[in-house]
Coordinates of C-alpha atoms in Angstrom, one line a residue:
M1 CA 5.1 4.3 59.6
R2 CA 2.8 7.0 57.9
K3 CA 5.3 9.0 56.3
F4 CA 6.8 5.9 55.2
L5 CA 3.5 4.7 53.1
L6 CA 2.9 8.5 52.3
S7 CA 6.6 8.9 50.6
T8 CA 6.4 4.8 48.9
V9 CA 2.2 6.3 47.8
A10 CA 4.4 9.7 45.5
V11 CA 7.1 7.8 44.2
G12 CA 4.4 5.5 42.9
F13 CA 2.8 8.5 41.5
V14 CA 5.6 9.9 40.1
A15 CA 7.2 6.6 39.1
M16 CA 3.6 6.4 36.1
P17 CA 3.6 9.3 33.8
A18 CA 6.0 6.9 31.1
L19 CA 3.2 4.3 31.3
A20 CA 0.4 6.7 31.6
E21 CA 0.5 8.6 28.5
I22 CA -0.2 5.2 26.9
S23 CA -3.9 4.2 26.8
D24 CA -3.3 0.6 28.3
N25 CA -0.4 0.4 29.2
K26 CA 0.8 -0.3 25.9
V27 CA 0.6 0.1 22.2
K28 CA -1.6 -2.3 19.8
I29 CA -1.8 -2.3 15.9
G30 CA -4.1 -4.1 14.3
I31 CA -3.4 -5.5 9.9
L32 CA -6.0 -5.9 8.5
N33 CA -6.0 -6.6 4.3
D34 CA -6.7 -9.9 2.6
Q35 CA -4.9 -12.9 3.3
S36 CA -6.7 -16.5 1.6
G37 CA -8.1 -14.1 -1.6
V38 CA -6.1 -12.5 -5.0
Y39 CA -4.8 -10.1 -3.2
A40 CA -2.6 -13.3 -0.7
D41 CA 0.8 -12.5 -2.3
F42 CA 0.2 -8.5 -2.5
G43 CA 0.2 -8.0 0.8
G44 CA -1.1 -10.8 2.9
K45 CA 0.8 -12.2 5.5
Y46 CA 3.8 -11.1 4.3
S47 CA 2.3 -7.4 5.0
F48 CA 2.0 -9.3 8.7
E49 CA 5.9 -9.5 9.0
A50 CA 6.9 -7.0 7.7
A51 CA 5.0 -5.0 10.6
K52 CA 6.4 -6.8 13.0
M53 CA 9.2 -6.1 12.1
A54 CA 9.6 -3.0 12.0
V55 CA 8.1 -3.2 15.8
E56 CA 11.3 -6.0 16.7
D57 CA 13.4 -3.5 14.6
F58 CA 12.3 -0.4 16.5
G59 CA 13.4 -2.4 19.9
G60 CA 9.7 -3.7 20.7
T61 CA 8.6 -0.6 23.0
V62 CA 7.5 2.5 23.0
L63 CA 7.5 5.1 25.6
D64 CA 8.2 1.6 28.0
A65 CA 5.3 -0.2 26.9
P66 CA 5.2 -3.1 25.1
V67 CA 4.1 -2.2 21.4
E68 CA 1.4 -5.3 20.1
V69 CA 0.8 -6.3 16.5
I70 CA -2.3 -8.8 15.6
T71 CA -4.2 -9.3 12.3
A72 CA -7.1 -10.7 10.5
D73 CA -8.2 -11.6 7.3
H74 CA -11.1 -9.2 5.9
Q75 CA -11.7 -11.0 3.0
N76 CA -12.1 -8.3 0.6
K77 CA -15.6 -8.1 2.3
P78 CA -16.2 -4.0 3.3
D79 CA -18.7 -5.2 5.7
V80 CA -16.7 -8.0 7.3
A81 CA -13.8 -5.6 8.0
S82 CA -15.6 -2.9 9.6
N83 CA -16.6 -5.8 11.7
I84 CA -13.6 -6.3 12.6
A85 CA -12.4 -3.0 13.0
R86 CA -14.8 -2.4 15.6
Q87 CA -14.5 -5.3 17.2
W88 CA -11.1 -4.5 17.8
Y89 CA -12.0 -0.6 18.7
D90 CA -14.2 -1.3 21.4
T91 CA -13.2 -5.2 23.1
E92 CA -9.5 -5.6 21.7
Q93 CA -8.0 -1.9 22.8
V94 CA -6.1 -1.9 19.2
D95 CA -5.1 1.4 18.3
S96 CA -4.5 1.9 14.7
I97 CA -5.3 -0.3 12.0
M98 CA -2.9 -0.3 9.2
E99 CA -2.6 -2.0 5.4
L100 CA -6.1 -2.4 4.5
T101 CA -5.5 -4.3 1.1
T102 CA -8.5 -3.0 -1.5
S103 CA -10.1 0.4 -1.7
S104 CA -13.7 -0.5 -0.5
V105 CA -12.4 -1.7 2.4
A106 CA -9.6 0.5 3.0
L107 CA -13.3 3.4 3.0
A108 CA -15.2 1.8 5.3
V109 CA -12.1 1.0 7.9
Q110 CA -11.4 4.5 7.7
A111 CA -13.9 6.1 7.7
L112 CA -15.4 4.2 10.7
S113 CA -12.0 5.0 12.8
R114 CA -12.6 8.6 12.0
D115 CA -15.6 8.9 13.9
K116 CA -13.5 5.9 16.9
G117 CA -11.1 8.9 16.8
K118 CA -8.8 6.4 15.6
V119 CA -5.2 6.3 13.3
T120 CA -5.0 4.1 9.9
I121 CA -2.4 3.8 7.6
T122 CA -3.7 2.9 4.3
T123 CA -0.3 0.9 2.3
G124 CA -2.4 -2.0 0.8
A125 CA -5.2 0.2 -1.4
A126 CA -4.8 2.5 -3.5
T127 CA -8.1 5.1 -4.4
T128 CA -7.0 8.6 -3.9
E129 CA -10.8 9.5 -2.4
L130 CA -9.1 8.2 1.0
T131 CA -7.1 11.4 0.8
G132 CA -9.8 13.1 -1.3
E133 CA -13.5 14.1 -1.0
Q134 CA -13.5 11.0 1.6
C135 CA -10.5 12.1 3.6
S136 CA -9.5 11.8 7.6
P137 CA -7.7 13.7 10.4
Y138 CA -6.5 10.6 11.5
G139 CA -6.3 8.9 7.8
F140 CA -3.0 9.1 6.0
H141 CA -2.4 6.9 3.0
W142 CA 0.6 5.2 2.8
A143 CA 3.1 3.7 -0.5
Y144 CA 1.0 4.2 -3.2
D145 CA -1.8 5.6 -5.3
T146 CA -3.6 5.2 -8.8
H147 CA -2.6 8.9 -9.8
A148 CA 1.2 7.7 -9.1
L149 CA 0.3 4.5 -10.7
A150 CA -1.3 6.7 -14.2
V151 CA 1.8 9.1 -14.0
G152 CA 4.2 6.4 -14.3
T153 CA 2.8 3.3 -16.3
G154 CA 0.5 5.4 -18.3
G155 CA 2.8 8.7 -18.8
A156 CA 5.0 6.0 -20.0
L157 CA 3.1 4.4 -22.8
V158 CA 1.7 7.0 -24.0
D159 CA 5.5 9.0 -24.2
A160 CA 6.6 5.4 -26.3
G161 CA 3.5 5.5 -28.6
G162 CA 1.1 4.2 -26.9
D163 CA -1.3 6.3 -27.9
S164 CA -5.1 4.4 -28.0
W165 CA -6.5 2.5 -24.6
Y166 CA -9.0 0.1 -23.6
F167 CA -9.5 -0.8 -20.4
L168 CA -10.1 -4.5 -18.6
T169 CA -11.4 -2.9 -14.9
A170 CA -11.9 -4.4 -11.6
D171 CA -15.5 -3.6 -10.7
Y172 CA -15.1 -1.9 -7.6
A173 CA -13.6 1.5 -6.2
F174 CA -10.1 0.3 -7.0
G175 CA -10.7 -0.5 -10.5
Y176 CA -12.6 2.8 -11.5
S177 CA -10.1 5.6 -10.0
L178 CA -7.5 3.2 -11.6
E179 CA -9.0 3.2 -14.5
E180 CA -10.6 7.3 -14.2
Q181 CA -7.3 8.4 -13.4
T182 CA -4.9 6.4 -15.6
S183 CA -7.4 8.1 -18.7
A184 CA -7.3 11.9 -17.2
F185 CA -3.0 11.5 -18.2
V186 CA -3.7 9.4 -21.0
T187 CA -6.0 12.0 -23.0
E188 CA -4.2 15.1 -21.0
K189 CA -0.9 13.8 -22.9
G190 CA -2.9 13.4 -26.7
G191 CA -4.4 10.0 -26.2
E192 CA -7.6 8.4 -27.3
I193 CA -10.2 6.4 -24.5
L194 CA -11.3 3.8 -26.7
G195 CA -13.5 2.1 -24.3
S196 CA -13.4 -0.5 -21.0
V197 CA -14.8 -3.4 -20.2
R198 CA -15.9 -4.4 -16.0
H199 CA -15.1 -7.7 -14.5
P200 CA -15.4 -9.3 -10.9
L201 CA -13.5 -9.4 -8.6
S202 CA -12.0 -12.9 -8.4
T203 CA -12.2 -14.0 -12.4
T204 CA -11.2 -16.7 -13.7
D205 CA -12.4 -16.5 -17.1
Y206 CA -11.6 -13.2 -18.9
S207 CA -11.6 -14.8 -22.8
S208 CA -14.7 -12.7 -23.4
F209 CA -13.0 -9.8 -21.8
L210 CA -9.9 -9.7 -23.9
L211 CA -11.8 -10.7 -26.6
Q212 CA -13.3 -7.0 -27.0
A213 CA -10.3 -5.2 -25.8
Q214 CA -8.5 -7.3 -28.7
A215 CA -11.4 -6.4 -31.1
S216 CA -11.2 -2.4 -30.2
G217 CA -8.0 -2.0 -32.2
G218 CA -6.5 -0.2 -29.3
K219 CA -2.6 0.0 -29.0
V220 CA -2.3 -0.5 -24.8
I221 CA -4.9 -2.5 -23.5
G222 CA -5.0 -0.9 -19.2
L223 CA -5.3 -3.9 -16.5
A224 CA -6.7 -1.9 -14.5
N225 CA -6.7 -4.6 -11.7
A226 CA -4.6 -6.4 -9.1
G227 CA -2.9 -9.5 -7.5
M228 CA -4.3 -12.9 -9.4
D229 CA -6.8 -10.8 -11.7
T230 CA -4.0 -9.4 -13.6
Q231 CA -1.5 -12.5 -13.2
N232 CA -4.5 -14.3 -15.0
A233 CA -5.4 -11.9 -17.0
I234 CA -1.3 -11.6 -18.6
K235 CA -1.6 -15.5 -19.6
Q236 CA -5.4 -15.7 -20.3
A237 CA -4.4 -12.4 -23.0
G238 CA -0.6 -15.0 -24.1
E239 CA -3.3 -18.2 -25.1
F240 CA -5.1 -15.5 -27.0
G241 CA -1.2 -14.3 -28.9
I242 CA -2.5 -10.6 -28.3
T243 CA 1.3 -8.9 -27.7
Q244 CA 2.0 -11.0 -30.5
G245 CA -0.4 -9.4 -32.4
G246 CA 0.7 -6.2 -31.4
Q247 CA -1.5 -4.6 -28.7
K248 CA 0.9 -3.9 -25.0
L249 CA -0.7 -4.5 -22.2
A250 CA -0.1 -1.9 -19.6
A251 CA 0.0 -3.9 -16.1
L252 CA -1.2 -0.7 -14.0
L253 CA -1.0 -2.2 -11.0
F254 CA 1.3 -4.7 -10.7
T255 CA 4.1 -5.3 -8.0
L256 CA 7.2 -7.5 -7.7
A257 CA 4.8 -10.6 -5.5
E258 CA 3.0 -11.0 -8.9
V259 CA 5.9 -11.0 -11.3
H260 CA 7.1 -14.1 -9.3
G261 CA 4.3 -15.4 -9.8
L262 CA 4.1 -14.9 -13.2
G263 CA 8.2 -16.3 -13.8
A264 CA 10.3 -13.2 -16.7
E265 CA 9.0 -15.7 -19.2
V266 CA 5.8 -14.8 -19.4
A267 CA 6.1 -10.8 -17.9
Q268 CA 9.7 -10.0 -19.6
G269 CA 9.2 -6.3 -20.7
L270 CA 5.9 -5.8 -18.5
N271 CA 5.7 -1.5 -17.7
L272 CA 5.0 -1.3 -14.5
T273 CA 5.2 1.5 -11.0
E274 CA 6.5 0.9 -7.9
S275 CA 7.6 3.4 -4.8
F276 CA 9.9 0.6 -3.4
Y277 CA 12.8 -1.9 -5.3
W278 CA 14.7 -3.8 -2.9
N279 CA 17.7 -4.1 -4.8
R280 CA 17.9 -0.5 -6.3
T281 CA 20.5 1.3 -3.0
P282 CA 22.7 -1.2 -1.0
E283 CA 19.9 0.1 2.4
T284 CA 17.1 -1.3 0.2
A285 CA 18.8 -4.4 -0.8
E286 CA 19.8 -5.2 3.2
F287 CA 16.6 -4.6 3.9
G288 CA 15.2 -6.8 1.4
K289 CA 17.7 -9.8 2.0
R290 CA 16.6 -10.2 6.2
F291 CA 12.7 -9.7 4.9
M292 CA 13.8 -12.6 2.3
E293 CA 15.1 -14.7 5.7
R294 CA 12.3 -14.0 6.9
T295 CA 9.7 -14.6 5.0
G296 CA 11.0 -16.7 1.9
V297 CA 9.9 -13.4 -0.6
M298 CA 11.7 -10.6 -1.0
P299 CA 9.0 -7.3 -0.5
N300 CA 7.2 -5.6 -3.0
M301 CA 5.8 -1.5 -2.4
V302 CA 2.9 -3.0 0.0
H303 CA 5.6 -5.0 2.3
A304 CA 8.0 -2.6 2.5
G305 CA 5.1 0.7 3.1
T306 CA 3.8 -1.5 6.3
Y307 CA 7.1 -1.7 7.6
S308 CA 7.6 2.3 7.5
A309 CA 4.7 3.4 8.1
V310 CA 4.3 1.2 11.3
T311 CA 8.5 2.9 11.9
Q312 CA 6.5 6.0 11.4
Y313 CA 3.7 5.6 13.7
L314 CA 6.1 5.0 16.5
K315 CA 8.3 7.4 15.9
A316 CA 5.1 9.4 16.5
I317 CA 3.8 8.3 19.6
E318 CA 7.9 8.9 20.8
A319 CA 7.8 12.3 19.4
A320 CA 4.1 13.2 20.8
G321 CA 4.8 11.8 24.4
T322 CA 1.9 9.9 24.0
D323 CA -0.6 7.4 22.1
E324 CA -3.1 10.2 22.1
T325 CA -5.0 10.0 18.5
E326 CA -4.7 14.1 18.2
A327 CA -1.3 14.4 19.0
V328 CA 0.3 11.4 17.0
A329 CA -1.9 12.8 13.9
A330 CA -0.7 15.9 14.6
K331 CA 3.5 14.3 14.6
L332 CA 2.4 12.2 11.2
H333 CA 1.6 15.5 9.9
E334 CA 4.9 17.4 10.8
M335 CA 7.3 14.5 10.5
P336 CA 10.0 13.4 7.4
V337 CA 9.6 9.9 6.3
N338 CA 13.2 8.7 6.4
D339 CA 13.8 5.0 6.0
I340 CA 13.4 2.8 3.4
F341 CA 11.0 3.6 2.3
A342 CA 11.1 6.8 1.4
T343 CA 14.0 9.5 1.8
E344 CA 13.2 13.3 3.0
G345 CA 9.1 11.5 2.4
K346 CA 6.7 14.2 3.7
V347 CA 2.8 14.5 4.4
G348 CA 0.5 16.1 2.6
A349 CA -2.7 18.5 4.6
N350 CA -4.7 15.4 3.8
G351 CA -2.8 12.5 4.5
R352 CA -0.8 11.3 1.2
M353 CA 2.7 10.6 2.1
I354 CA 4.8 12.0 -0.8
S355 CA 7.7 10.4 -1.6
D356 CA 9.1 9.1 -5.1
V357 CA 8.2 6.4 -7.3
Y358 CA 9.5 4.2 -10.2
L359 CA 8.9 2.5 -13.4
M360 CA 10.1 -0.2 -14.0
E361 CA 10.7 -3.0 -16.4
V362 CA 10.8 -6.5 -15.8
K363 CA 14.0 -7.6 -17.5
S364 CA 14.3 -10.8 -20.1
P365 CA 15.5 -14.3 -17.7
D366 CA 18.8 -13.4 -19.8
E367 CA 19.2 -10.6 -18.0
I368 CA 18.8 -11.9 -14.7
T369 CA 21.6 -12.5 -12.3
E370 CA 20.5 -13.6 -9.2
E371 CA 17.0 -14.2 -7.9
W372 CA 14.0 -12.4 -7.7
D373 CA 16.0 -9.5 -9.2
Y374 CA 13.4 -8.8 -11.7
Y375 CA 13.5 -5.1 -12.2
K376 CA 15.1 -2.4 -14.2
V377 CA 14.2 1.0 -13.1
L378 CA 14.2 3.3 -16.4
A379 CA 13.3 6.3 -14.6
T380 CA 12.5 7.9 -10.8
I381 CA 8.9 10.3 -10.9
P382 CA 9.8 13.0 -8.1
G383 CA 6.6 12.7 -5.4
D384 CA 5.4 15.8 -6.1
Q385 CA 5.1 14.6 -9.5
A386 CA 3.9 11.6 -8.8
Y387 CA 1.3 12.3 -6.2
L388 CA -1.8 14.9 -6.5
D389 CA -1.1 18.7 -4.9
P390 CA -3.1 18.2 -1.7
A391 CA -4.8 21.5 -2.2
E392 CA -6.4 19.8 -5.9
S393 CA -7.5 16.2 -4.0
G394 CA -11.0 17.8 -2.7
C395 CA -10.6 16.7 0.6
D396 CA -12.0 19.2 3.2
L397 CA -9.2 19.4 5.6
V398 CA -6.5 21.5 3.0
K399 CA -6.7 25.5 4.0

């Protein structure tokens, strides 16, 4: 009996390693974003569904451990987001936090996660500071950033003759970064910056800001905002006859979700930059239609980027043989990204995932042949041109 018990214990011991390498015998991912404010359609519940879809497509487990996805609304407030993240890490055994719409939120949560030794993958925020001076060895930035948007939309409009700009800028980290990056690119190409005005997040009345922009005489009014803020600014610009007067609106961060919210009649002719379009290839179309069946909407770059980030995180755990942060972060840096979002994407030493982005134009209503097919792809911008060279990012992790 004693020999039997000893052999049973031994067998039980050697059977454990598959789960012993996974903390708490499960992998838990938190999707933290805006679910009730101006960015609710931009990411929101749809990013949560994208994350769950990625887990299901992966098989629901990694290294024989179940994968769980939870979510919360940070209300676009860094203090609220930090409190949720701390609770998730300290009491709810969350291994990684992703999405993180709103740059001020993403910076706060990435800093906390660095202190806690946890991986973050930001897909919803735009500031290059995430992979610049405030970079983290465990922080990764997927989907897009302000530099890629400036190169795409800003560059295209200057090349088309839009060489004088005035900005309407959201009054927080994201808006400042987007205005700064676009201004630098416009100036570099020989354009002129006439000025800017800043508006609070979630403004509903843009009349005074638009009148200042109109009076500037700038050929281009750069909307350095996002979500419902951009939608409302475009609607009210139409009421003031700004585009009819010859000025061009540049929606510097505008996605399929917001185009659908405006409708092609209002949005037609807008140039914008996204790193994903559902109807670009047969593979993206197949993913888009599955996402549509699940959510009732087609995915934008934030939703598809979240799917990609979750998938790559699980691949990294599988490759590392553990969910230990250092090992997983090392694999995230090493492994190429090949999925519906990116082809041969690569992660720089600063955590920036580098993949192609696309300059789009919104079709006129009579050009649209099927629901949600709003874009013409005007140009593909290679990732190495769209994103900052990691060596020039200001990140102290880059040797």
